[in-house]
Amino acid sequence: MITEIPYADKGGGKTRPALVLSSYEHNQNRRDLVVAKISGTGAFSAWDVRINKWPEAGLMKPSKVVCDHITVVSKASAIVIGHIDTGTLAGVKKKVGLLLSL
């Protein structure tokens, strides 16, 4: 999806891709979505997961999910652009679980 992601270190934000982390049940009853930022920059950290099939995800270039940049955005501002592959999703679940000590 594409949405406005707030900057972590200053006011404002940037319209960019994001991966919805919140469950179907959550999303049915709320006006917001819990998301992780997607980035196309080359720098890579231990909290990033490469998106294996980035064209199918609706992305313009090779990208990664930044699993330690989780935020809440308005559902009304979100535009679906594609779907993440199961291998990438499994990696994201593992990283987010480690991040949140689950």
PDB file of N, CA and C in Angstrom:
ATOM      1  N   MET A   1       0.824  -1.178   0.000  1.00  0.00           N
ATOM      2  CA  MET A   1       0.000   0.000   0.000  1.00  0.00           C
ATOM      3  C   MET A   1       0.869   1.241   0.000  1.00  0.00           C
ATOM      4  N   ILE A   2       0.297   2.327  -0.400  1.00  0.00           N
ATOM      5  CA  ILE A   2       0.963   3.632  -0.364  1.00  0.00           C
ATOM      6  C   ILE A   2       0.222   4.481   0.667  1.00  0.00           C
ATOM      7  N   THR A   3       0.976   5.153   1.531  1.00  0.00           N
ATOM      8  CA  THR A   3       0.377   6.006   2.554  1.00  0.00           C
ATOM      9  C   THR A   3       1.409   7.016   3.048  1.00  0.00           C
ATOM     10  N   GLU A   4       0.980   7.951   3.827  1.00  0.00           N
ATOM     11  CA  GLU A   4       1.872   8.929   4.452  1.00  0.00           C
ATOM     12  C   GLU A   4       2.488   8.299   5.698  1.00  0.00           C
ATOM     13  N   ILE A   5       3.809   8.165   5.706  1.00  0.00           N
ATOM     14  CA  ILE A   5       4.524   7.607   6.853  1.00  0.00           C
ATOM     15  C   ILE A   5       5.214   8.755   7.581  1.00  0.00           C
ATOM     16  N   PRO A   6       4.904   8.957   8.871  1.00  0.00           N
ATOM     17  CA  PRO A   6       5.553  10.051   9.607  1.00  0.00           C
ATOM     18  C   PRO A   6       7.051   9.797   9.798  1.00  0.00           C
ATOM     19  N   TYR A   7       7.825  10.878   9.774  1.00  0.00           N
ATOM     20  CA  TYR A   7       9.245  10.776  10.083  1.00  0.00           C
ATOM     21  C   TYR A   7       9.414  10.454  11.557  1.00  0.00           C
ATOM     22  N   ALA A   8      10.412   9.660  11.892  1.00  0.00           N
ATOM     23  CA  ALA A   8      10.652   9.281  13.281  1.00  0.00           C
ATOM     24  C   ALA A   8      11.344  10.380  14.071  1.00  0.00           C
ATOM     25  N   ASP A   9      12.132  11.218  13.389  1.00  0.00           N
ATOM     26  CA  ASP A   9      12.979  12.176  14.101  1.00  0.00           C
ATOM     27  C   ASP A   9      12.610  13.643  13.906  1.00  0.00           C
ATOM     28  N   LYS A  10      11.520  13.906  13.171  1.00  0.00           N
ATOM     29  CA  LYS A  10      11.093  15.296  12.964  1.00  0.00           C
ATOM     30  C   LYS A  10       9.632  15.311  12.551  1.00  0.00           C
ATOM     31  N   GLY A  11       9.047  16.469  12.492  1.00  0.00           N
ATOM     32  CA  GLY A  11       7.664  16.599  12.090  1.00  0.00           C
ATOM     33  C   GLY A  11       7.467  16.269  10.621  1.00  0.00           C
ATOM     34  N   GLY A  12       6.222  16.023  10.246  1.00  0.00           N
ATOM     35  CA  GLY A  12       5.908  15.733   8.857  1.00  0.00           C
ATOM     36  C   GLY A  12       6.077  14.266   8.525  1.00  0.00           C
ATOM     37  N   GLY A  13       6.118  13.988   7.239  1.00  0.00           N
ATOM     38  CA  GLY A  13       6.252  12.619   6.801  1.00  0.00           C
ATOM     39  C   GLY A  13       6.470  12.552   5.302  1.00  0.00           C
ATOM     40  N   LYS A  14       6.365  11.344   4.763  1.00  0.00           N
ATOM     41  CA  LYS A  14       6.614  11.128   3.346  1.00  0.00           C
ATOM     42  C   LYS A  14       5.633  10.078   2.836  1.00  0.00           C
ATOM     43  N   THR A  15       5.084  10.314   1.658  1.00  0.00           N
ATOM     44  CA  THR A  15       4.231   9.315   1.032  1.00  0.00           C
ATOM     45  C   THR A  15       5.125   8.222   0.475  1.00  0.00           C
ATOM     46  N   ARG A  16       4.880   6.984   0.924  1.00  0.00           N
ATOM     47  CA  ARG A  16       5.760   5.879   0.557  1.00  0.00           C
ATOM     48  C   ARG A  16       5.006   4.559   0.700  1.00  0.00           C
ATOM     49  N   PRO A  17       5.600   3.480   0.198  1.00  0.00           N
ATOM     50  CA  PRO A  17       4.977   2.171   0.396  1.00  0.00           C
ATOM     51  C   PRO A  17       5.099   1.723   1.851  1.00  0.00           C
ATOM     52  N   ALA A  18       4.162   0.886   2.254  1.00  0.00           N
ATOM     53  CA  ALA A  18       4.172   0.312   3.601  1.00  0.00           C
ATOM     54  C   ALA A  18       3.512  -1.058   3.554  1.00  0.00           C
ATOM     55  N   LEU A  19       3.875  -1.903   4.506  1.00  0.00           N
ATOM     56  CA  LEU A  19       3.290  -3.234   4.638  1.00  0.00           C
ATOM     57  C   LEU A  19       2.331  -3.225   5.822  1.00  0.00           C
ATOM     58  N   VAL A  20       1.093  -3.635   5.596  1.00  0.00           N
ATOM     59  CA  VAL A  20       0.114  -3.708   6.683  1.00  0.00           C
ATOM     60  C   VAL A  20       0.471  -4.882   7.586  1.00  0.00           C
ATOM     61  N   LEU A  21       0.638  -4.599   8.875  1.00  0.00           N
ATOM     62  CA  LEU A  21       0.946  -5.621   9.875  1.00  0.00           C
ATOM     63  C   LEU A  21      -0.283  -6.020  10.688  1.00  0.00           C
ATOM     64  N   SER A  22      -1.234  -5.111  10.819  1.00  0.00           N
ATOM     65  CA  SER A  22      -2.413  -5.400  11.643  1.00  0.00           C
ATOM     66  C   SER A  22      -3.278  -6.471  10.987  1.00  0.00           C
ATOM     67  N   SER A  23      -3.985  -7.208  11.830  1.00  0.00           N
ATOM     68  CA  SER A  23      -4.782  -8.345  11.375  1.00  0.00           C
ATOM     69  C   SER A  23      -6.060  -7.901  10.667  1.00  0.00           C
ATOM     70  N   TYR A  24      -6.634  -8.827   9.934  1.00  0.00           N
ATOM     71  CA  TYR A  24      -7.914  -8.595   9.268  1.00  0.00           C
ATOM     72  C   TYR A  24      -8.968  -8.181  10.288  1.00  0.00           C
ATOM     73  N   GLU A  25      -8.983  -8.880  11.436  1.00  0.00           N
ATOM     74  CA  GLU A  25      -9.969  -8.572  12.481  1.00  0.00           C
ATOM     75  C   GLU A  25      -9.798  -7.144  12.994  1.00  0.00           C
ATOM     76  N   HIS A  26      -8.571  -6.742  13.232  1.00  0.00           N
ATOM     77  CA  HIS A  26      -8.304  -5.364  13.658  1.00  0.00           C
ATOM     78  C   HIS A  26      -8.771  -4.382  12.599  1.00  0.00           C
ATOM     79  N   ASN A  27      -8.411  -4.637  11.379  1.00  0.00           N
ATOM     80  CA  ASN A  27      -8.696  -3.694  10.295  1.00  0.00           C
ATOM     81  C   ASN A  27     -10.184  -3.565  10.001  1.00  0.00           C
ATOM     82  N   GLN A  28     -10.974  -4.592  10.303  1.00  0.00           N
ATOM     83  CA  GLN A  28     -12.422  -4.523  10.093  1.00  0.00           C
ATOM     84  C   GLN A  28     -13.100  -3.569  11.074  1.00  0.00           C
ATOM     85  N   ASN A  29     -12.508  -3.408  12.258  1.00  0.00           N
ATOM     86  CA  ASN A  29     -13.165  -2.657  13.325  1.00  0.00           C
ATOM     87  C   ASN A  29     -12.530  -1.311  13.644  1.00  0.00           C
ATOM     88  N   ARG A  30     -11.471  -0.962  12.956  1.00  0.00           N
ATOM     89  CA  ARG A  30     -10.755   0.279  13.252  1.00  0.00           C
ATOM     90  C   ARG A  30     -10.649   1.151  12.008  1.00  0.00           C
ATOM     91  N   ARG A  31     -10.369   2.406  12.230  1.00  0.00           N
ATOM     92  CA  ARG A  31     -10.165   3.351  11.127  1.00  0.00           C
ATOM     93  C   ARG A  31      -8.683   3.533  10.800  1.00  0.00           C
ATOM     94  N   ASP A  32      -7.841   2.777  11.496  1.00  0.00           N
ATOM     95  CA  ASP A  32      -6.402   2.891  11.274  1.00  0.00           C
ATOM     96  C   ASP A  32      -5.811   1.530  10.934  1.00  0.00           C
ATOM     97  N   LEU A  33      -4.574   1.553  10.462  1.00  0.00           N
ATOM     98  CA  LEU A  33      -3.816   0.358  10.122  1.00  0.00           C
ATOM     99  C   LEU A  33      -2.460   0.434  10.803  1.00  0.00           C
ATOM    100  N   VAL A  34      -1.962  -0.680  11.285  1.00  0.00           N
ATOM    101  CA  VAL A  34      -0.603  -0.759  11.810  1.00  0.00           C
ATOM    102  C   VAL A  34       0.277  -1.214  10.652  1.00  0.00           C
ATOM    103  N   VAL A  35       1.308  -0.428  10.346  1.00  0.00           N
ATOM    104  CA  VAL A  35       2.131  -0.700   9.167  1.00  0.00           C
ATOM    105  C   VAL A  35       3.619  -0.621   9.492  1.00  0.00           C
ATOM    106  N   ALA A  36       4.410  -1.235   8.622  1.00  0.00           N
ATOM    107  CA  ALA A  36       5.863  -1.104   8.653  1.00  0.00           C
ATOM    108  C   ALA A  36       6.283  -0.407   7.363  1.00  0.00           C
ATOM    109  N   LYS A  37       7.231   0.477   7.481  1.00  0.00           N
ATOM    110  CA  LYS A  37       7.740   1.240   6.337  1.00  0.00           C
ATOM    111  C   LYS A  37       8.437   0.315   5.343  1.00  0.00           C
ATOM    112  N   ILE A  38       8.279   0.619   4.056  1.00  0.00           N
ATOM    113  CA  ILE A  38       9.036  -0.034   2.992  1.00  0.00           C
ATOM    114  C   ILE A  38       9.964   1.003   2.396  1.00  0.00           C
ATOM    115  N   SER A  39      11.213   0.604   2.160  1.00  0.00           N
ATOM    116  CA  SER A  39      12.215   1.525   1.631  1.00  0.00           C
ATOM    117  C   SER A  39      12.949   0.889   0.458  1.00  0.00           C
ATOM    118  N   GLY A  40      13.331   1.723  -0.482  1.00  0.00           N
ATOM    119  CA  GLY A  40      14.102   1.266  -1.625  1.00  0.00           C
ATOM    120  C   GLY A  40      15.563   1.652  -1.552  1.00  0.00           C
ATOM    121  N   THR A  41      15.995   2.188  -0.412  1.00  0.00           N
ATOM    122  CA  THR A  41      17.399   2.586  -0.288  1.00  0.00           C
ATOM    123  C   THR A  41      18.284   1.350  -0.138  1.00  0.00           C
ATOM    124  N   GLY A  42      19.532   1.490  -0.537  1.00  0.00           N
ATOM    125  CA  GLY A  42      20.465   0.377  -0.525  1.00  0.00           C
ATOM    126  C   GLY A  42      20.966  -0.025   0.845  1.00  0.00           C
ATOM    127  N   ALA A  43      20.970   0.888   1.813  1.00  0.00           N
ATOM    128  CA  ALA A  43      21.467   0.561   3.152  1.00  0.00           C
ATOM    129  C   ALA A  43      20.598  -0.538   3.750  1.00  0.00           C
ATOM    130  N   PHE A  44      21.216  -1.459   4.477  1.00  0.00           N
ATOM    131  CA  PHE A  44      20.496  -2.609   5.016  1.00  0.00           C
ATOM    132  C   PHE A  44      20.906  -2.819   6.466  1.00  0.00           C
ATOM    133  N   SER A  45      19.932  -3.029   7.354  1.00  0.00           N
ATOM    134  CA  SER A  45      20.232  -3.280   8.763  1.00  0.00           C
ATOM    135  C   SER A  45      19.709  -4.653   9.162  1.00  0.00           C
ATOM    136  N   ALA A  46      20.019  -5.044  10.375  1.00  0.00           N
ATOM    137  CA  ALA A  46      19.576  -6.336  10.888  1.00  0.00           C
ATOM    138  C   ALA A  46      18.055  -6.416  11.026  1.00  0.00           C
ATOM    139  N   TRP A  47      17.378  -5.286  11.040  1.00  0.00           N
ATOM    140  CA  TRP A  47      15.919  -5.260  11.191  1.00  0.00           C
ATOM    141  C   TRP A  47      15.187  -5.182   9.861  1.00  0.00           C
ATOM    142  N   ASP A  48      15.908  -5.214   8.759  1.00  0.00           N
ATOM    143  CA  ASP A  48      15.299  -5.126   7.434  1.00  0.00           C
ATOM    144  C   ASP A  48      15.103  -6.516   6.838  1.00  0.00           C
ATOM    145  N   VAL A  49      14.048  -6.649   6.028  1.00  0.00           N
ATOM    146  CA  VAL A  49      13.787  -7.886   5.295  1.00  0.00           C
ATOM    147  C   VAL A  49      13.623  -7.527   3.824  1.00  0.00           C
ATOM    148  N   ARG A  50      14.459  -8.122   2.977  1.00  0.00           N
ATOM    149  CA  ARG A  50      14.354  -7.882   1.535  1.00  0.00           C
ATOM    150  C   ARG A  50      13.036  -8.442   1.013  1.00  0.00           C
ATOM    151  N   ILE A  51      12.393  -7.706   0.126  1.00  0.00           N
ATOM    152  CA  ILE A  51      11.157  -8.168  -0.499  1.00  0.00           C
ATOM    153  C   ILE A  51      11.552  -8.980  -1.726  1.00  0.00           C
ATOM    154  N   ASN A  52      11.290 -10.285  -1.680  1.00  0.00           N
ATOM    155  CA  ASN A  52      11.716 -11.201  -2.732  1.00  0.00           C
ATOM    156  C   ASN A  52      11.093 -10.886  -4.086  1.00  0.00           C
ATOM    157  N   LYS A  53       9.808 -10.710  -4.112  1.00  0.00           N
ATOM    158  CA  LYS A  53       9.079 -10.498  -5.374  1.00  0.00           C
ATOM    159  C   LYS A  53       8.521  -9.076  -5.399  1.00  0.00           C
ATOM    160  N   TRP A  54       9.426  -8.106  -5.466  1.00  0.00           N
ATOM    161  CA  TRP A  54       9.018  -6.697  -5.357  1.00  0.00           C
ATOM    162  C   TRP A  54       8.097  -6.242  -6.485  1.00  0.00           C
ATOM    163  N   PRO A  55       8.207  -6.729  -7.739  1.00  0.00           N
ATOM    164  CA  PRO A  55       7.237  -6.260  -8.749  1.00  0.00           C
ATOM    165  C   PRO A  55       5.801  -6.682  -8.402  1.00  0.00           C
ATOM    166  N   GLU A  56       5.632  -7.910  -7.882  1.00  0.00           N
ATOM    167  CA  GLU A  56       4.304  -8.375  -7.498  1.00  0.00           C
ATOM    168  C   GLU A  56       3.742  -7.587  -6.320  1.00  0.00           C
ATOM    169  N   ALA A  57       4.635  -6.995  -5.547  1.00  0.00           N
ATOM    170  CA  ALA A  57       4.211  -6.160  -4.418  1.00  0.00           C
ATOM    171  C   ALA A  57       3.827  -4.759  -4.875  1.00  0.00           C
ATOM    172  N   GLY A  58       3.948  -4.489  -6.182  1.00  0.00           N
ATOM    173  CA  GLY A  58       3.582  -3.178  -6.716  1.00  0.00           C
ATOM    174  C   GLY A  58       4.671  -2.138  -6.569  1.00  0.00           C
ATOM    175  N   LEU A  59       5.899  -2.591  -6.340  1.00  0.00           N
ATOM    176  CA  LEU A  59       7.013  -1.666  -6.110  1.00  0.00           C
ATOM    177  C   LEU A  59       7.782  -1.412  -7.398  1.00  0.00           C
ATOM    178  N   MET A  60       8.401  -0.256  -7.491  1.00  0.00           N
ATOM    179  CA  MET A  60       9.103   0.158  -8.699  1.00  0.00           C
ATOM    180  C   MET A  60      10.549  -0.332  -8.763  1.00  0.00           C
ATOM    181  N   LYS A  61      11.093  -0.741  -7.618  1.00  0.00           N
ATOM    182  CA  LYS A  61      12.495  -1.173  -7.565  1.00  0.00           C
ATOM    183  C   LYS A  61      12.686  -2.126  -6.394  1.00  0.00           C
ATOM    184  N   PRO A  62      13.826  -2.824  -6.357  1.00  0.00           N
ATOM    185  CA  PRO A  62      14.082  -3.700  -5.202  1.00  0.00           C
ATOM    186  C   PRO A  62      13.944  -2.918  -3.895  1.00  0.00           C
ATOM    187  N   SER A  63      13.269  -3.525  -2.940  1.00  0.00           N
ATOM    188  CA  SER A  63      12.956  -2.821  -1.693  1.00  0.00           C
ATOM    189  C   SER A  63      13.053  -3.765  -0.507  1.00  0.00           C
ATOM    190  N   LYS A  64      12.877  -3.169   0.671  1.00  0.00           N
ATOM    191  CA  LYS A  64      12.938  -3.918   1.928  1.00  0.00           C
ATOM    192  C   LYS A  64      11.862  -3.400   2.868  1.00  0.00           C
ATOM    193  N   VAL A  65      11.435  -4.269   3.781  1.00  0.00           N
ATOM    194  CA  VAL A  65      10.535  -3.870   4.863  1.00  0.00           C
ATOM    195  C   VAL A  65      11.425  -3.500   6.036  1.00  0.00           C
ATOM    196  N   VAL A  66      11.229  -2.308   6.572  1.00  0.00           N
ATOM    197  CA  VAL A  66      12.001  -1.826   7.721  1.00  0.00           C
ATOM    198  C   VAL A  66      11.185  -2.204   8.967  1.00  0.00           C
ATOM    199  N   CYS A  67      11.508  -3.359   9.534  1.00  0.00           N
ATOM    200  CA  CYS A  67      10.681  -3.953  10.587  1.00  0.00           C
ATOM    201  C   CYS A  67      10.726  -3.213  11.916  1.00  0.00           C
ATOM    202  N   ASP A  68      11.695  -2.343  12.115  1.00  0.00           N
ATOM    203  CA  ASP A  68      11.727  -1.567  13.356  1.00  0.00           C
ATOM    204  C   ASP A  68      11.213  -0.143  13.158  1.00  0.00           C
ATOM    205  N   HIS A  69      10.496   0.091  12.066  1.00  0.00           N
ATOM    206  CA  HIS A  69       9.812   1.374  11.844  1.00  0.00           C
ATOM    207  C   HIS A  69       8.333   1.065  11.645  1.00  0.00           C
ATOM    208  N   ILE A  70       7.649   0.865  12.770  1.00  0.00           N
ATOM    209  CA  ILE A  70       6.228   0.525  12.782  1.00  0.00           C
ATOM    210  C   ILE A  70       5.452   1.753  13.236  1.00  0.00           C
ATOM    211  N   THR A  71       4.331   2.012  12.563  1.00  0.00           N
ATOM    212  CA  THR A  71       3.521   3.178  12.900  1.00  0.00           C
ATOM    213  C   THR A  71       2.053   2.880  12.597  1.00  0.00           C
ATOM    214  N   VAL A  72       1.195   3.805  12.967  1.00  0.00           N
ATOM    215  CA  VAL A  72      -0.237   3.703  12.712  1.00  0.00           C
ATOM    216  C   VAL A  72      -0.611   4.796  11.721  1.00  0.00           C
ATOM    217  N   VAL A  73      -1.383   4.412  10.685  1.00  0.00           N
ATOM    218  CA  VAL A  73      -1.815   5.374   9.670  1.00  0.00           C
ATOM    219  C   VAL A  73      -3.318   5.255   9.479  1.00  0.00           C
ATOM    220  N   SER A  74      -3.897   6.282   8.924  1.00  0.00           N
ATOM    221  CA  SER A  74      -5.326   6.284   8.636  1.00  0.00           C
ATOM    222  C   SER A  74      -5.638   5.331   7.489  1.00  0.00           C
ATOM    223  N   LYS A  75      -6.651   4.506   7.673  1.00  0.00           N
ATOM    224  CA  LYS A  75      -7.073   3.593   6.617  1.00  0.00           C
ATOM    225  C   LYS A  75      -7.564   4.374   5.397  1.00  0.00           C
ATOM    226  N   ALA A  76      -8.146   5.528   5.631  1.00  0.00           N
ATOM    227  CA  ALA A  76      -8.690   6.336   4.542  1.00  0.00           C
ATOM    228  C   ALA A  76      -7.600   6.834   3.591  1.00  0.00           C
ATOM    229  N   SER A  77      -6.377   6.979   4.083  1.00  0.00           N
ATOM    230  CA  SER A  77      -5.290   7.498   3.249  1.00  0.00           C
ATOM    231  C   SER A  77      -4.519   6.408   2.510  1.00  0.00           C
ATOM    232  N   ALA A  78      -4.852   5.146   2.746  1.00  0.00           N
ATOM    233  CA  ALA A  78      -4.083   4.024   2.194  1.00  0.00           C
ATOM    234  C   ALA A  78      -4.604   3.603   0.825  1.00  0.00           C
ATOM    235  N   ILE A  79      -3.666   3.320  -0.082  1.00  0.00           N
ATOM    236  CA  ILE A  79      -3.991   2.835  -1.419  1.00  0.00           C
ATOM    237  C   ILE A  79      -3.262   1.510  -1.627  1.00  0.00           C
ATOM    238  N   VAL A  80      -4.007   0.449  -1.905  1.00  0.00           N
ATOM    239  CA  VAL A  80      -3.405  -0.867  -2.128  1.00  0.00           C
ATOM    240  C   VAL A  80      -2.712  -0.871  -3.494  1.00  0.00           C
ATOM    241  N   ILE A  81      -1.446  -1.360  -3.526  1.00  0.00           N
ATOM    242  CA  ILE A  81      -0.699  -1.414  -4.787  1.00  0.00           C
ATOM    243  C   ILE A  81      -0.249  -2.827  -5.145  1.00  0.00           C
ATOM    244  N   GLY A  82      -0.300  -3.765  -4.195  1.00  0.00           N
ATOM    245  CA  GLY A  82       0.151  -5.131  -4.470  1.00  0.00           C
ATOM    246  C   GLY A  82       0.120  -5.963  -3.211  1.00  0.00           C
ATOM    247  N   HIS A  83       0.708  -7.155  -3.326  1.00  0.00           N
ATOM    248  CA  HIS A  83       0.717  -8.088  -2.198  1.00  0.00           C
ATOM    249  C   HIS A  83       2.111  -8.656  -2.018  1.00  0.00           C
ATOM    250  N   ILE A  84       2.483  -8.866  -0.780  1.00  0.00           N
ATOM    251  CA  ILE A  84       3.810  -9.372  -0.435  1.00  0.00           C
ATOM    252  C   ILE A  84       3.809 -10.902  -0.552  1.00  0.00           C
ATOM    253  N   ASP A  85       4.933 -11.482  -0.935  1.00  0.00           N
ATOM    254  CA  ASP A  85       5.031 -12.937  -1.068  1.00  0.00           C
ATOM    255  C   ASP A  85       5.161 -13.585   0.312  1.00  0.00           C
ATOM    256  N   THR A  86       4.835 -14.873   0.384  1.00  0.00           N
ATOM    257  CA  THR A  86       4.809 -15.566   1.672  1.00  0.00           C
ATOM    258  C   THR A  86       6.193 -15.692   2.313  1.00  0.00           C
ATOM    259  N   GLY A  87       7.243 -15.829   1.517  1.00  0.00           N
ATOM    260  CA  GLY A  87       8.588 -15.914   2.072  1.00  0.00           C
ATOM    261  C   GLY A  87       9.005 -14.632   2.761  1.00  0.00           C
ATOM    262  N   THR A  88       8.734 -13.502   2.116  1.00  0.00           N
ATOM    263  CA  THR A  88       9.050 -12.206   2.716  1.00  0.00           C
ATOM    264  C   THR A  88       8.205 -12.002   3.971  1.00  0.00           C
ATOM    265  N   LEU A  89       6.929 -12.353   3.894  1.00  0.00           N
ATOM    266  CA  LEU A  89       6.040 -12.182   5.044  1.00  0.00           C
ATOM    267  C   LEU A  89       6.522 -12.998   6.245  1.00  0.00           C
ATOM    268  N   ALA A  90       7.018 -14.202   6.003  1.00  0.00           N
ATOM    269  CA  ALA A  90       7.545 -15.022   7.100  1.00  0.00           C
ATOM    270  C   ALA A  90       8.751 -14.342   7.745  1.00  0.00           C
ATOM    271  N   GLY A  91       9.625 -13.751   6.943  1.00  0.00           N
ATOM    272  CA  GLY A  91      10.772 -13.025   7.484  1.00  0.00           C
ATOM    273  C   GLY A  91      10.363 -11.818   8.299  1.00  0.00           C
ATOM    274  N   VAL A  92       9.338 -11.107   7.826  1.00  0.00           N
ATOM    275  CA  VAL A  92       8.836  -9.937   8.553  1.00  0.00           C
ATOM    276  C   VAL A  92       8.235 -10.366   9.886  1.00  0.00           C
ATOM    277  N   LYS A  93       7.440 -11.423   9.885  1.00  0.00           N
ATOM    278  CA  LYS A  93       6.842 -11.913  11.135  1.00  0.00           C
ATOM    279  C   LYS A  93       7.923 -12.256  12.156  1.00  0.00           C
ATOM    280  N   LYS A  94       8.993 -12.899  11.706  1.00  0.00           N
ATOM    281  CA  LYS A  94      10.081 -13.263  12.605  1.00  0.00           C
ATOM    282  C   LYS A  94      10.755 -12.026  13.185  1.00  0.00           C
ATOM    283  N   LYS A  95      11.078 -11.041  12.346  1.00  0.00           N
ATOM    284  CA  LYS A  95      11.755  -9.823  12.818  1.00  0.00           C
ATOM    285  C   LYS A  95      10.868  -9.020  13.766  1.00  0.00           C
ATOM    286  N   VAL A  96       9.585  -8.880  13.422  1.00  0.00           N
ATOM    287  CA  VAL A  96       8.682  -8.109  14.288  1.00  0.00           C
ATOM    288  C   VAL A  96       8.504  -8.837  15.621  1.00  0.00           C
ATOM    289  N   GLY A  97       8.448 -10.163  15.586  1.00  0.00           N
ATOM    290  CA  GLY A  97       8.372 -10.941  16.825  1.00  0.00           C
ATOM    291  C   GLY A  97       9.582 -10.707  17.711  1.00  0.00           C
ATOM    292  N   LEU A  98      10.770 -10.680  17.115  1.00  0.00           N
ATOM    293  CA  LEU A  98      11.992 -10.398  17.878  1.00  0.00           C
ATOM    294  C   LEU A  98      11.970  -8.977  18.427  1.00  0.00           C
ATOM    295  N   LEU A  99      11.538  -8.037  17.604  1.00  0.00           N
ATOM    296  CA  LEU A  99      11.488  -6.630  18.011  1.00  0.00           C
ATOM    297  C   LEU A  99      10.596  -6.440  19.237  1.00  0.00           C
ATOM    298  N   LEU A 100       9.447  -7.104  19.218  1.00  0.00           N
ATOM    299  CA  LEU A 100       8.460  -6.929  20.286  1.00  0.00           C
ATOM    300  C   LEU A 100       8.576  -7.994  21.381  1.00  0.00           C
ATOM    301  N   SER A 101       9.609  -8.812  21.331  1.00  0.00           N
ATOM    302  CA  SER A 101       9.817  -9.896  22.308  1.00  0.00           C
ATOM    303  C   SER A 101       8.615 -10.819  22.406  1.00  0.00           C
ATOM    304  N   LEU A 102       8.083 -11.220  21.270  1.00  0.00           N
ATOM    305  CA  LEU A 102       6.925 -12.123  21.256  1.00  0.00           C
ATOM    306  C   LEU A 102       7.356 -13.563  21.112  1.00  0.00           C
TER     307      LEU A 102
END
